[in-house]
Coordinates of C-alpha atoms in Angstrom, one line a residue:
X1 CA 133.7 54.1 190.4
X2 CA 136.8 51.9 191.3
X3 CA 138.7 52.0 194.5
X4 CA 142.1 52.5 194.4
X5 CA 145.2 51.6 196.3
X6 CA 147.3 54.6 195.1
X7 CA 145.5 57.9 194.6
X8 CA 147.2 61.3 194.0
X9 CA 144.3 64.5 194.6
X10 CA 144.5 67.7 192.6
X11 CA 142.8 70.1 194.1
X12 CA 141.3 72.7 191.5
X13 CA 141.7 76.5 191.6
X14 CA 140.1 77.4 188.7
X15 CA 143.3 77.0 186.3
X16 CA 143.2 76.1 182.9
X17 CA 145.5 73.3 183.0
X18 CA 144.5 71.6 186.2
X19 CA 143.7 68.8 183.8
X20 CA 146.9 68.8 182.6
X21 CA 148.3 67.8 186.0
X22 CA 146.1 64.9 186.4
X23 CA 147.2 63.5 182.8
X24 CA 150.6 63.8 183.8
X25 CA 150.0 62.0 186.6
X26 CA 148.2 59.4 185.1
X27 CA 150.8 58.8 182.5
X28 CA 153.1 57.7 185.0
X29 CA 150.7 55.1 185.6
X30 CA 149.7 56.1 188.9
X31 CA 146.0 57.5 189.3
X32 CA 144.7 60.8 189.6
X33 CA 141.9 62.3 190.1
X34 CA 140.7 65.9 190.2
X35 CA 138.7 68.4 193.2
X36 CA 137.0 71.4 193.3
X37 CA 139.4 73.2 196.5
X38 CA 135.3 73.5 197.9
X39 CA 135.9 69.6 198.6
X40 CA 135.8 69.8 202.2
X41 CA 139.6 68.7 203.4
X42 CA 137.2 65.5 205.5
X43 CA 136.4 64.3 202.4
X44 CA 139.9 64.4 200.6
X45 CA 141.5 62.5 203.6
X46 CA 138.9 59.8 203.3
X47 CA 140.3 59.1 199.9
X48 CA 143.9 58.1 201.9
X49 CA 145.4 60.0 199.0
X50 CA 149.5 59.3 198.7
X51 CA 149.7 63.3 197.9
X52 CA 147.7 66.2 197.2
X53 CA 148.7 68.3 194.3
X54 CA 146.9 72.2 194.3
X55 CA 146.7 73.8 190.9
X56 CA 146.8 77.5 189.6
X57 CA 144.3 79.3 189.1
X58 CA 143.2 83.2 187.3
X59 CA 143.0 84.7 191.3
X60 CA 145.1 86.1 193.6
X61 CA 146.0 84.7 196.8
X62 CA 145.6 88.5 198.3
X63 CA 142.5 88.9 197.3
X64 CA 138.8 89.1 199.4
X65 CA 137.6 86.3 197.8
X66 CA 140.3 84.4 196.4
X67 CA 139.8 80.8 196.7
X68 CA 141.0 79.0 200.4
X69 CA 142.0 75.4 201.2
X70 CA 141.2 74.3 204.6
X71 CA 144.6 74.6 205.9
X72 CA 144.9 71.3 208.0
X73 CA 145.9 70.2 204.2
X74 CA 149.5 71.7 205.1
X75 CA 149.7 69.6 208.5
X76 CA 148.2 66.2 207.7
X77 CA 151.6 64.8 206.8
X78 CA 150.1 64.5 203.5
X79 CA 152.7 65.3 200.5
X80 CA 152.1 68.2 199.2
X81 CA 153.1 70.3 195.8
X82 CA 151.5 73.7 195.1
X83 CA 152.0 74.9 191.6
X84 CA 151.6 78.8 191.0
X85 CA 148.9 79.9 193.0
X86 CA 148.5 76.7 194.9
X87 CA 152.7 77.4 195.9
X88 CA 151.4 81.1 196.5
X89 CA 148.8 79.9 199.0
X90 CA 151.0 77.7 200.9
X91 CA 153.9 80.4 201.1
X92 CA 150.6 82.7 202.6
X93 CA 149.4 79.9 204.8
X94 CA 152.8 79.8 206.5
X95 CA 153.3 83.4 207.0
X96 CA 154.7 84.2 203.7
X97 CA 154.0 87.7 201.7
X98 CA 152.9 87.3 197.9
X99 CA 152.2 90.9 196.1
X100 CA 151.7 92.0 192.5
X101 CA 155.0 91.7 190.4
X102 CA 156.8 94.2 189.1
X103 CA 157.8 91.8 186.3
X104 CA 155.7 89.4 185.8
X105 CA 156.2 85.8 183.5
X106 CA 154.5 84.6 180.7
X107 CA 155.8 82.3 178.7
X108 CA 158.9 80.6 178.2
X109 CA 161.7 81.2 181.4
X110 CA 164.7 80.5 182.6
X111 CA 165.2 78.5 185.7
X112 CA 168.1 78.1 188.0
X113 CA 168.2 74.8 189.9
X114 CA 169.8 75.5 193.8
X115 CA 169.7 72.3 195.1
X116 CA 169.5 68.5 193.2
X117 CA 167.5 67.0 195.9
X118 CA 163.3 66.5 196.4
X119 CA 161.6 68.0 193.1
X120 CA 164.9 68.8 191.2
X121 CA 166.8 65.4 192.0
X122 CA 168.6 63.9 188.8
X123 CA 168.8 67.1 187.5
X124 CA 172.1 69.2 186.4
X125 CA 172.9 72.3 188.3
X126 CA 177.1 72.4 187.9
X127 CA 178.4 74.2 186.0
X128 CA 175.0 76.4 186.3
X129 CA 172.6 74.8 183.9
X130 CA 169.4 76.9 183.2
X131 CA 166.1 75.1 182.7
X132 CA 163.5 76.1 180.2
X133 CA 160.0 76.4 182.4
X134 CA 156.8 78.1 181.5
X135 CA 155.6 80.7 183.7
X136 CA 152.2 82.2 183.8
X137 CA 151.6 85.0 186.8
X138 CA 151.5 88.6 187.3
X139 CA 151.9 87.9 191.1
X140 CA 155.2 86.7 192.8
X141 CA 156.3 85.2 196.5
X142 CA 157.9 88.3 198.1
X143 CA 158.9 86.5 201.0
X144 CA 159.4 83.1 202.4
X145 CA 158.8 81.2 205.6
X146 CA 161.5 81.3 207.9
X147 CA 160.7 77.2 207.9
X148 CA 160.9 77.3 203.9
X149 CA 164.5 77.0 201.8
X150 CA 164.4 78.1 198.4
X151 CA 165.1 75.6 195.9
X152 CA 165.7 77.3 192.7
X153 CA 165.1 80.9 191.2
X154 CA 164.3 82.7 188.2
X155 CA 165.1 86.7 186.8
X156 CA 161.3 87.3 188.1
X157 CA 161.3 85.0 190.9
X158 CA 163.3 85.0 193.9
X159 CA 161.2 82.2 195.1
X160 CA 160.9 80.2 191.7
X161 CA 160.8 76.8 194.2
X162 CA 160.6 76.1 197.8
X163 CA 160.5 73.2 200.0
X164 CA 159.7 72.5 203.6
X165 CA 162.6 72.2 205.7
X166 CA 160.5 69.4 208.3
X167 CA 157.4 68.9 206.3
X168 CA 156.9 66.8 203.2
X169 CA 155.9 70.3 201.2
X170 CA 156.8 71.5 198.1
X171 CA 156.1 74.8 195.8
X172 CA 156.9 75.6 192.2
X173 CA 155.6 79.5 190.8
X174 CA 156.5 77.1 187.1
X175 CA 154.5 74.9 185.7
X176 CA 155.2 71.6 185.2
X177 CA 152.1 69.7 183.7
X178 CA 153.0 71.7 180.3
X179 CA 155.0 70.6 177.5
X180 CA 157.2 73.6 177.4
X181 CA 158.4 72.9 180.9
X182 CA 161.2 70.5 179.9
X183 CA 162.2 69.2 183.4
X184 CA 158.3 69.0 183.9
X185 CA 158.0 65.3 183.5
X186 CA 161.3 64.9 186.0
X187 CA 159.6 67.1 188.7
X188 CA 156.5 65.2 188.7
X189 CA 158.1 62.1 188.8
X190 CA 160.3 63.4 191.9
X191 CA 156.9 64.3 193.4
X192 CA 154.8 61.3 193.0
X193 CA 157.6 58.5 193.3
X194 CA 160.3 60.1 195.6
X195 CA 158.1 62.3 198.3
X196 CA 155.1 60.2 197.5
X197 CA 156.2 57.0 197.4
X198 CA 154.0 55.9 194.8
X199 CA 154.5 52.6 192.6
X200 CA 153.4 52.7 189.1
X201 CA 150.2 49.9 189.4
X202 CA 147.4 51.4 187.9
X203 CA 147.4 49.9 184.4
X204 CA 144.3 49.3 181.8
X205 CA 144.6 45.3 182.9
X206 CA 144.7 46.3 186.2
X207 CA 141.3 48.7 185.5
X208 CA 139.8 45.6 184.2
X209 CA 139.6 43.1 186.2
X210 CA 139.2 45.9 189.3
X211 CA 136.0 47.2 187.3
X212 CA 134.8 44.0 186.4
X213 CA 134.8 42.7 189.9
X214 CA 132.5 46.2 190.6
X215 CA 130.1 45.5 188.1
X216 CA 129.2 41.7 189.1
X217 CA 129.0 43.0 192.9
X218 CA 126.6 45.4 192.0
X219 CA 124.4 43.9 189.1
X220 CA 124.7 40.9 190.6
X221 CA 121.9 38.5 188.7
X222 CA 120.3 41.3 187.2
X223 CA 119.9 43.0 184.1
X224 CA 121.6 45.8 182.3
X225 CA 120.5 47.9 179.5
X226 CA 123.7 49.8 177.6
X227 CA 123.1 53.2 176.0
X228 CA 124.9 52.0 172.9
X229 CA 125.7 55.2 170.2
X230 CA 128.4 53.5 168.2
X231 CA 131.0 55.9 169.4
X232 CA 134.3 54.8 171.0
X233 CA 132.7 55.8 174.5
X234 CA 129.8 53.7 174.5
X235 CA 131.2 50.8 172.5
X236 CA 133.9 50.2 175.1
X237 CA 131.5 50.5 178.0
X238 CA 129.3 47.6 176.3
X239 CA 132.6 45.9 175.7
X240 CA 133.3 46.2 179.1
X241 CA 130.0 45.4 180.6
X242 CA 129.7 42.4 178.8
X243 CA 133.1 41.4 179.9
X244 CA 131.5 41.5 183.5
X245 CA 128.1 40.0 183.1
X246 CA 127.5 38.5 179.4
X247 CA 124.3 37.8 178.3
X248 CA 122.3 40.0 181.3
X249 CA 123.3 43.2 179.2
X250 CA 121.3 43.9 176.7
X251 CA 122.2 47.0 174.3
X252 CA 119.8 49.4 173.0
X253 CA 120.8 51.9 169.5
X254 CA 118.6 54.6 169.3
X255 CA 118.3 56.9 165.7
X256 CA 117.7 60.0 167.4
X257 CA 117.3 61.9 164.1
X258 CA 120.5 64.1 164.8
X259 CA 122.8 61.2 162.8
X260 CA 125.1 61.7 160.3
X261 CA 124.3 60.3 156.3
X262 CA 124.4 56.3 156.9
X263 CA 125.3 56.2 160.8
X264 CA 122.8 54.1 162.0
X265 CA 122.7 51.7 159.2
X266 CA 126.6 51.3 160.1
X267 CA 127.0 51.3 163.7
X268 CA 124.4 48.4 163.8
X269 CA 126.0 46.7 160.9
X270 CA 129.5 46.7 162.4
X271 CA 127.8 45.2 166.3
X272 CA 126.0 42.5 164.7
X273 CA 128.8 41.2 162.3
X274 CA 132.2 41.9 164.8
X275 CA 130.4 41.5 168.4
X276 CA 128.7 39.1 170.3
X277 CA 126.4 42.4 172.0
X278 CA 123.0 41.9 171.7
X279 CA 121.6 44.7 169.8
X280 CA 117.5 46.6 170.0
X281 CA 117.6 49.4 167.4
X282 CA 114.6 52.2 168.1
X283 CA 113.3 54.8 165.6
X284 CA 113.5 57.9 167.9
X285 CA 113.8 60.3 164.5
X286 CA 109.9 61.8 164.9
X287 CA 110.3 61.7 169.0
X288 CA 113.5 63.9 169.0
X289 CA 112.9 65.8 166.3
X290 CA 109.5 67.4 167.9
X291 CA 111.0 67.6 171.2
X292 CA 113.8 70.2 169.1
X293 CA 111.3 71.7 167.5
X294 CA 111.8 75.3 168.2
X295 CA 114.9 75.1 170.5
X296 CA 117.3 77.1 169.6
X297 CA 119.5 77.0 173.4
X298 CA 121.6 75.0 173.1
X299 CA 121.8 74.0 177.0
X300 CA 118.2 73.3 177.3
X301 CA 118.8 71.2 173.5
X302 CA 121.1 69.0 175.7
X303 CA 118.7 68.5 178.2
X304 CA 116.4 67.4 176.3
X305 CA 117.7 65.0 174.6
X306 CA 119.6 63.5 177.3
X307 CA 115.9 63.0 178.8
X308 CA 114.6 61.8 175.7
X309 CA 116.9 59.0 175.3
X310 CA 116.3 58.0 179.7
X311 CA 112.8 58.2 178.7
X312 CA 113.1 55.4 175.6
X313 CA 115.4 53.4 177.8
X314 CA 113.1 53.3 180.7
X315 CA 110.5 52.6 178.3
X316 CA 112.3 49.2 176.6
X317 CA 114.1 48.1 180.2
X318 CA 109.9 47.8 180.8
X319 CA 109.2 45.6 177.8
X320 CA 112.6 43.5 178.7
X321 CA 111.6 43.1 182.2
X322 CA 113.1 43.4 185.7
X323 CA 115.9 45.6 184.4
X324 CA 116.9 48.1 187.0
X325 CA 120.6 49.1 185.5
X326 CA 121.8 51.3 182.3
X327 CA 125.2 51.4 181.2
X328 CA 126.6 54.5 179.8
X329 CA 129.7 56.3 178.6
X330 CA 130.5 58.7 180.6
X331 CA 133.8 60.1 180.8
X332 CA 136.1 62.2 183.2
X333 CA 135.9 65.5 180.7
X334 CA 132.6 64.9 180.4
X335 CA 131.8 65.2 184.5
X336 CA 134.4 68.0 184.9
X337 CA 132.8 70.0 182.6
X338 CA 129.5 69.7 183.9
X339 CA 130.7 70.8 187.3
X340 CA 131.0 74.7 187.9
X341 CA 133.7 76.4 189.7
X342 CA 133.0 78.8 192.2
X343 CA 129.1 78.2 191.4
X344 CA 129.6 80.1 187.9
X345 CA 128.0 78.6 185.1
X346 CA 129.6 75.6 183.7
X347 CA 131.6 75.0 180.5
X348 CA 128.7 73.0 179.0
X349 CA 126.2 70.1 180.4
X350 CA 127.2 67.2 178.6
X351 CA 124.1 65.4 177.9
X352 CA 124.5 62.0 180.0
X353 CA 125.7 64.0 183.5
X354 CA 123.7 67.4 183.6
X355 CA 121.4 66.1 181.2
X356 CA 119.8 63.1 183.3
X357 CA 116.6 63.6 184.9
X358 CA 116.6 64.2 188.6
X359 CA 114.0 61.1 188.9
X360 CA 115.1 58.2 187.0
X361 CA 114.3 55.1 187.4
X362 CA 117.1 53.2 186.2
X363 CA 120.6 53.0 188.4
X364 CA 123.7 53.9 186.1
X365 CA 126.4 51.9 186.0
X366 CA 129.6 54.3 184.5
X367 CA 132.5 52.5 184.3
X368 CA 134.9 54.4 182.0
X369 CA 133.7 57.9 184.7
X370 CA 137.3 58.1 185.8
X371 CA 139.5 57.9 182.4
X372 CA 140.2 60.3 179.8
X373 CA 139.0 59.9 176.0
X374 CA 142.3 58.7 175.6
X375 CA 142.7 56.1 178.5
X376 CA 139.7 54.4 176.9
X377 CA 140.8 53.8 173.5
X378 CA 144.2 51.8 175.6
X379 CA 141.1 50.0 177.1
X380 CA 139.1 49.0 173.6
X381 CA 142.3 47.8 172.6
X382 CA 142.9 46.0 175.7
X383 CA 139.7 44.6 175.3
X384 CA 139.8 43.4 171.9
X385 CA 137.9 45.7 170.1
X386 CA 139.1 46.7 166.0
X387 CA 140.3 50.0 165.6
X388 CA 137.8 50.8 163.3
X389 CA 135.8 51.2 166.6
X390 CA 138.5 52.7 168.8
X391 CA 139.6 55.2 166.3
X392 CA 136.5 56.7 165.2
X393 CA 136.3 60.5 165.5
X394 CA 134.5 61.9 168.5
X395 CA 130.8 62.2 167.6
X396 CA 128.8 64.1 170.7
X397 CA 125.9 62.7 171.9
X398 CA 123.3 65.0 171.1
X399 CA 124.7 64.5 167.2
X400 CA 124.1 67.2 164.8
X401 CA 121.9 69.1 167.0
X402 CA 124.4 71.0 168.7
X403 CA 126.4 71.5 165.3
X404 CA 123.6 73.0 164.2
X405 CA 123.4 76.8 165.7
X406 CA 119.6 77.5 166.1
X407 CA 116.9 75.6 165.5
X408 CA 117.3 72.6 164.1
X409 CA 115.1 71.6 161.2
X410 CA 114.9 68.5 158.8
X411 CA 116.0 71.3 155.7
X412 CA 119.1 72.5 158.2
X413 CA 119.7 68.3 159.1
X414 CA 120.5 67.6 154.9
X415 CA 122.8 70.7 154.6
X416 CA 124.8 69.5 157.7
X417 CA 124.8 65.9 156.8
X418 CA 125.9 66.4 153.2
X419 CA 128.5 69.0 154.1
X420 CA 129.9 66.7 156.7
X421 CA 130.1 64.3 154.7
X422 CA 132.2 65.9 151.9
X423 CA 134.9 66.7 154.6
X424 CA 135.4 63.6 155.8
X425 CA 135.3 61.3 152.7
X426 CA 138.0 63.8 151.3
X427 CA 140.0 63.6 154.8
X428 CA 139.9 60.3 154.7
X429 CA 141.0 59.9 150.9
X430 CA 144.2 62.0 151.7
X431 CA 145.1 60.2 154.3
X432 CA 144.4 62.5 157.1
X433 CA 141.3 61.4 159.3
X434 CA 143.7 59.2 161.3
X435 CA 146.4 62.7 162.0
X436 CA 143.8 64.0 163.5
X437 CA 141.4 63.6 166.9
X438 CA 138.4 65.2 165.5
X439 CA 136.6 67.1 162.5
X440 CA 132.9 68.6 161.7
X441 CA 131.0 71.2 159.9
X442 CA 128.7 73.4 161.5
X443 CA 126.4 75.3 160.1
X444 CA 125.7 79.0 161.3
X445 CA 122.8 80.9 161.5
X446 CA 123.3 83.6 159.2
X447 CA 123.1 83.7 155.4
X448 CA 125.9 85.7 153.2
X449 CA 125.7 87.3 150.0
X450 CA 127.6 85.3 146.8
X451 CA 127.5 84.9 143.7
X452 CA 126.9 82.2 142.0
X453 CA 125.7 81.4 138.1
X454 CA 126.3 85.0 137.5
X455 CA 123.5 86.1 139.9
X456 CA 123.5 86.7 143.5
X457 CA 123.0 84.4 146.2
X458 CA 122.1 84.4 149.6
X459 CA 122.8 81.1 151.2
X460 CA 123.4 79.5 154.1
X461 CA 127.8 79.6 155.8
X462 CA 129.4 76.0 156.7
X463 CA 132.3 76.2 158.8
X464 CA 135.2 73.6 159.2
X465 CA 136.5 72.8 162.3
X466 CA 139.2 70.0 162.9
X467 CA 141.1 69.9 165.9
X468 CA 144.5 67.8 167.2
X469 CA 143.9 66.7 171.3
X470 CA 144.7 63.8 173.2
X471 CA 141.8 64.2 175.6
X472 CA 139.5 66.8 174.7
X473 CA 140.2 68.9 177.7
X474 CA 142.6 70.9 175.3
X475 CA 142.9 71.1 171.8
X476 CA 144.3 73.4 168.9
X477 CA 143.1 73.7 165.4
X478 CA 144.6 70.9 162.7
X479 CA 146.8 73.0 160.4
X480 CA 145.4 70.9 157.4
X481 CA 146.7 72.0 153.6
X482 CA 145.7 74.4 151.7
X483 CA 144.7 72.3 149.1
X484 CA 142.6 70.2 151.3
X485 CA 140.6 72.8 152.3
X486 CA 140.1 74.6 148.8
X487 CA 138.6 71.2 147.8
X488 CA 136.6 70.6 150.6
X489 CA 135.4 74.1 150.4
X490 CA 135.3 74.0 146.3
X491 CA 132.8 70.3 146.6
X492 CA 130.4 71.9 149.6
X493 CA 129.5 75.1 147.5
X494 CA 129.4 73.0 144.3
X495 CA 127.5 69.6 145.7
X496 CA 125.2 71.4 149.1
X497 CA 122.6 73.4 147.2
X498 CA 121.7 76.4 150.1
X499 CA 125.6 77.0 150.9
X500 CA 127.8 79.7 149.2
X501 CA 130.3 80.6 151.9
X502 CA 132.8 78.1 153.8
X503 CA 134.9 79.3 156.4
X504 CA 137.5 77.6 158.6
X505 CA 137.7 77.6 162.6
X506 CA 141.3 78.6 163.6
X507 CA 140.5 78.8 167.9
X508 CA 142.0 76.8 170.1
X509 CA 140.9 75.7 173.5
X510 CA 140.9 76.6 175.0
X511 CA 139.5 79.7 174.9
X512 CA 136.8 78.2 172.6
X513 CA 135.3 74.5 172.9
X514 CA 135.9 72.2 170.1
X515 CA 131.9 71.5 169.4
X516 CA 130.6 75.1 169.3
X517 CA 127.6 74.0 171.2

């Protein structure tokens, strides 16, 4: 949405971590923002980016299809830093040779530092210091450019780093974006201040006032309706919004019948007594509930309620009168997610991007589009909101619905609600909703065999699953006591009548997602 003095472009490959790389940036407080390499090269220069960054990715520069970049990228005068296979492809570009590796590295590697200037400067190389990198390719440089110097080296990598010896471009087969990289933080910093030039600038104060300017120029005198959930998301948006154009927004709760026990009764408690937002609640329960009636994809449940709730708002923006504008949180995860790469399928459509209707009749207004989950807890804070709004758990748009695997039926809600609630009243009473970013139950399925009251049972199977992230993008599974989830566990079976068997999610992602919808 906002337009930026500073701007560094990663251009995705298809990696895993190409997220990763646009965090770190950010955290330097310079901004980021991420490309699919199909982005024609036109479009990135319009941008006037201060450097272009290209990821990894699960190719291989050699082969038939591997993903290309336009290669006027390497000649604009543009900075440039390619990081596995975006340093393979510029090594290629340039007349280099890159071939299958007779040892490849995964994992943790040793890295010897040639030379202190560009992407190594500040760093210790004498006596000869290794540096602990992480590696991840079964493909290696071969050969360099006769205009490239190599900059450092590994056991498996002749060509570990490279620089330009006339242009302002860079290549690293490590990784820096990732924690285990411990000169990662260094070599971005080399990148984006020394060959970029950047200034750290782009602050949450300065996102405020740059947004809010945005959102008067184009409401103007009008009127805004704000898809308001209760979640950090959406409560920072109307925070936000309101900041911008005060009494012409107008926020609208809807009970779309996927809620947790006592949601809705406390998300409009807490806006009416801590906020000056005005507040329409709508009963949506019997609208959604038949619109779910015998889904059991979850894409196309998504879909439909994302329309469902466009179709209420158009409906009360109507009754209001002369709105033409709705608010919405919509975040950075959730539009790169919704995107495919390479025109597979995508990870998931989150509800509010893929969701929408292709004919709506509202324009959105998405402030928070650019910033991670969270960026925009900095930004409640910044704004003034409590914490007990900025540092609720993550609760997905589409609610239970997509917590539910199958159909979803009023029998299958009260299982899942009174299960979830049992998890997090006891996380909560030990002190541990706050250590991490987000927990659930789902509920499968599939009934299991058990035993209980010394007859058997075949009952429904509620699975845990609590994650530790900073943004969502990636996450790994909470490593909560053992006691803590025996109870949990002991109180579900004991207090859910209809579950015998509780099981815990141990996946990270990724590979998995954390919601299993």
């Amino acid at each position: 949405m906002s337009a930026h003095s500073e701007i560094i472009v990663v251009i995705d490959f298809g990696s895993q971590t190409t997220q990763l790389i646009a965090r770190r940036v950010r955290e330097q407080k310079v901004y980021c923002e991420i490309h699919p390499y199909t982005t024609p090269f036109v479009d990135i220069e319009k941008k006037r980016p201060k450097g272009i960054i290209l990821s990894g990715s699960p190719c291989s520069v050699y082969d038939e299809d591997a993903p290309r970049i336009d290669p006027a990228v390497f000649d604009s005068g543009i900075p440039v830093l390619g990081i596995c296979y975006g340093a393979m492809l510029m090594i290629m570009e340039h007349g280099g040779r890159v071939a299958p590796a007779s040892h490849r590295e995964f994992g943790k590697t040793e890295l010897m530092v040639l030379d202190t200037s560009g992407l190594f400067a500040g760093l210790r190389i004498e006596p000869p210091q290794p540096h602990q990198v992480w590696m991840s390719h079964g493909d290696r440089m071969e050969e360099a450019p006769a205009e490239f110097e190599v900059t450092a080296t590994s056991a498996g990598s002749p060509y570990a780093a490279l620089r330009h010896r006339d242009k302002p471009l860079a290549a690293v087969q490590f990784h820096p974006e990732v924690v285990h990289t411990l000169i990662g933080v260094e070599v971005l910093r080399n990148f984006i201040f020394g060959m970029c030039g950047c200034a750290p600038s782009w602050t949450m104060q300065s996102f405020i006032s740059s947004t809010v300017a945005e959102i008067q120029e184009q409401v103007g005198g009008g009127k805004v309706i704000c898809a308001l959930s209760g979640g950090v998301d959406s409560s920072v948006t109307a925070a936000l919004v309101h900041r911008a154009i005060g009494d012409q927004l107008t926020c609208i709760y809807v009970n779309n019948g996927v809620m947790r026990t006592g949601e809705s009764e406390a998300v409009l408690r807490f806006f009416r007594e801590h906020t000056a937002l005005k507040v329409i609640d709508v009963d949506g329960v019997d609208f959604f509930l038949s619109e779910l009636s015998g889904v059991t994809d979850p894409e196309l449940k998504r879909k439909k309620i994302g329309r469902g709730f466009i179709t209420i708002f158009e409906q009360h923006a109507a009754q209001l009168g002369d709105v033409a504008y709705l608010a919405q949180g919509t975040l950075y995860p959730d539009v790169i997610e919704s995107v495919s790469f390479r025109g597979e399928a995508p990870i998931k459509t989150h509800h509010n991007v893929g969701g929408l209707p292709e004919v709506m009749k509202l324009e959105l207004i998405e402030p928070l589009r650019e910033l991670f989950k969270d960026e925009v807890r900095d930004l409640g804070l910044e704004l003034g909101l409590p914490e007990e709004a900025i540092y609720r758990h993550p609760f997905p748009g589409p609610g239970l619905a997509i917590r539910i695997i199958g159909e979803v039926t009023p029998r299958r809600l009260e299982i899942i609600r009174q299960a979830d609630a049992i998890f997090l009243e006891e996380l909560k009473t030990t002190g541990w909703y706050r250590k991490v970013w987000q927990a659930f139950t789902v509920l499968l399925p599939i009934q299991t065999v058990g035993v209980m009251g010394d007859g058997r049972s075949y009952e429904h199977v509620v699975v845990l699953r609590c994650v530790d992230s900073r943004d969502a993008m990636t996450a790994d599974w909470s490593r909560l006591p053992d006691d803590l989830l025996g109870a949990v566990a002991n109180r579900i079976i004991n207090e859910v009548r209809g579950v015998n068997r509780v099981v815990y999610d141990i996946s990270s992602k990724p590979p998995a997602t954390i919601e299993w919808e």
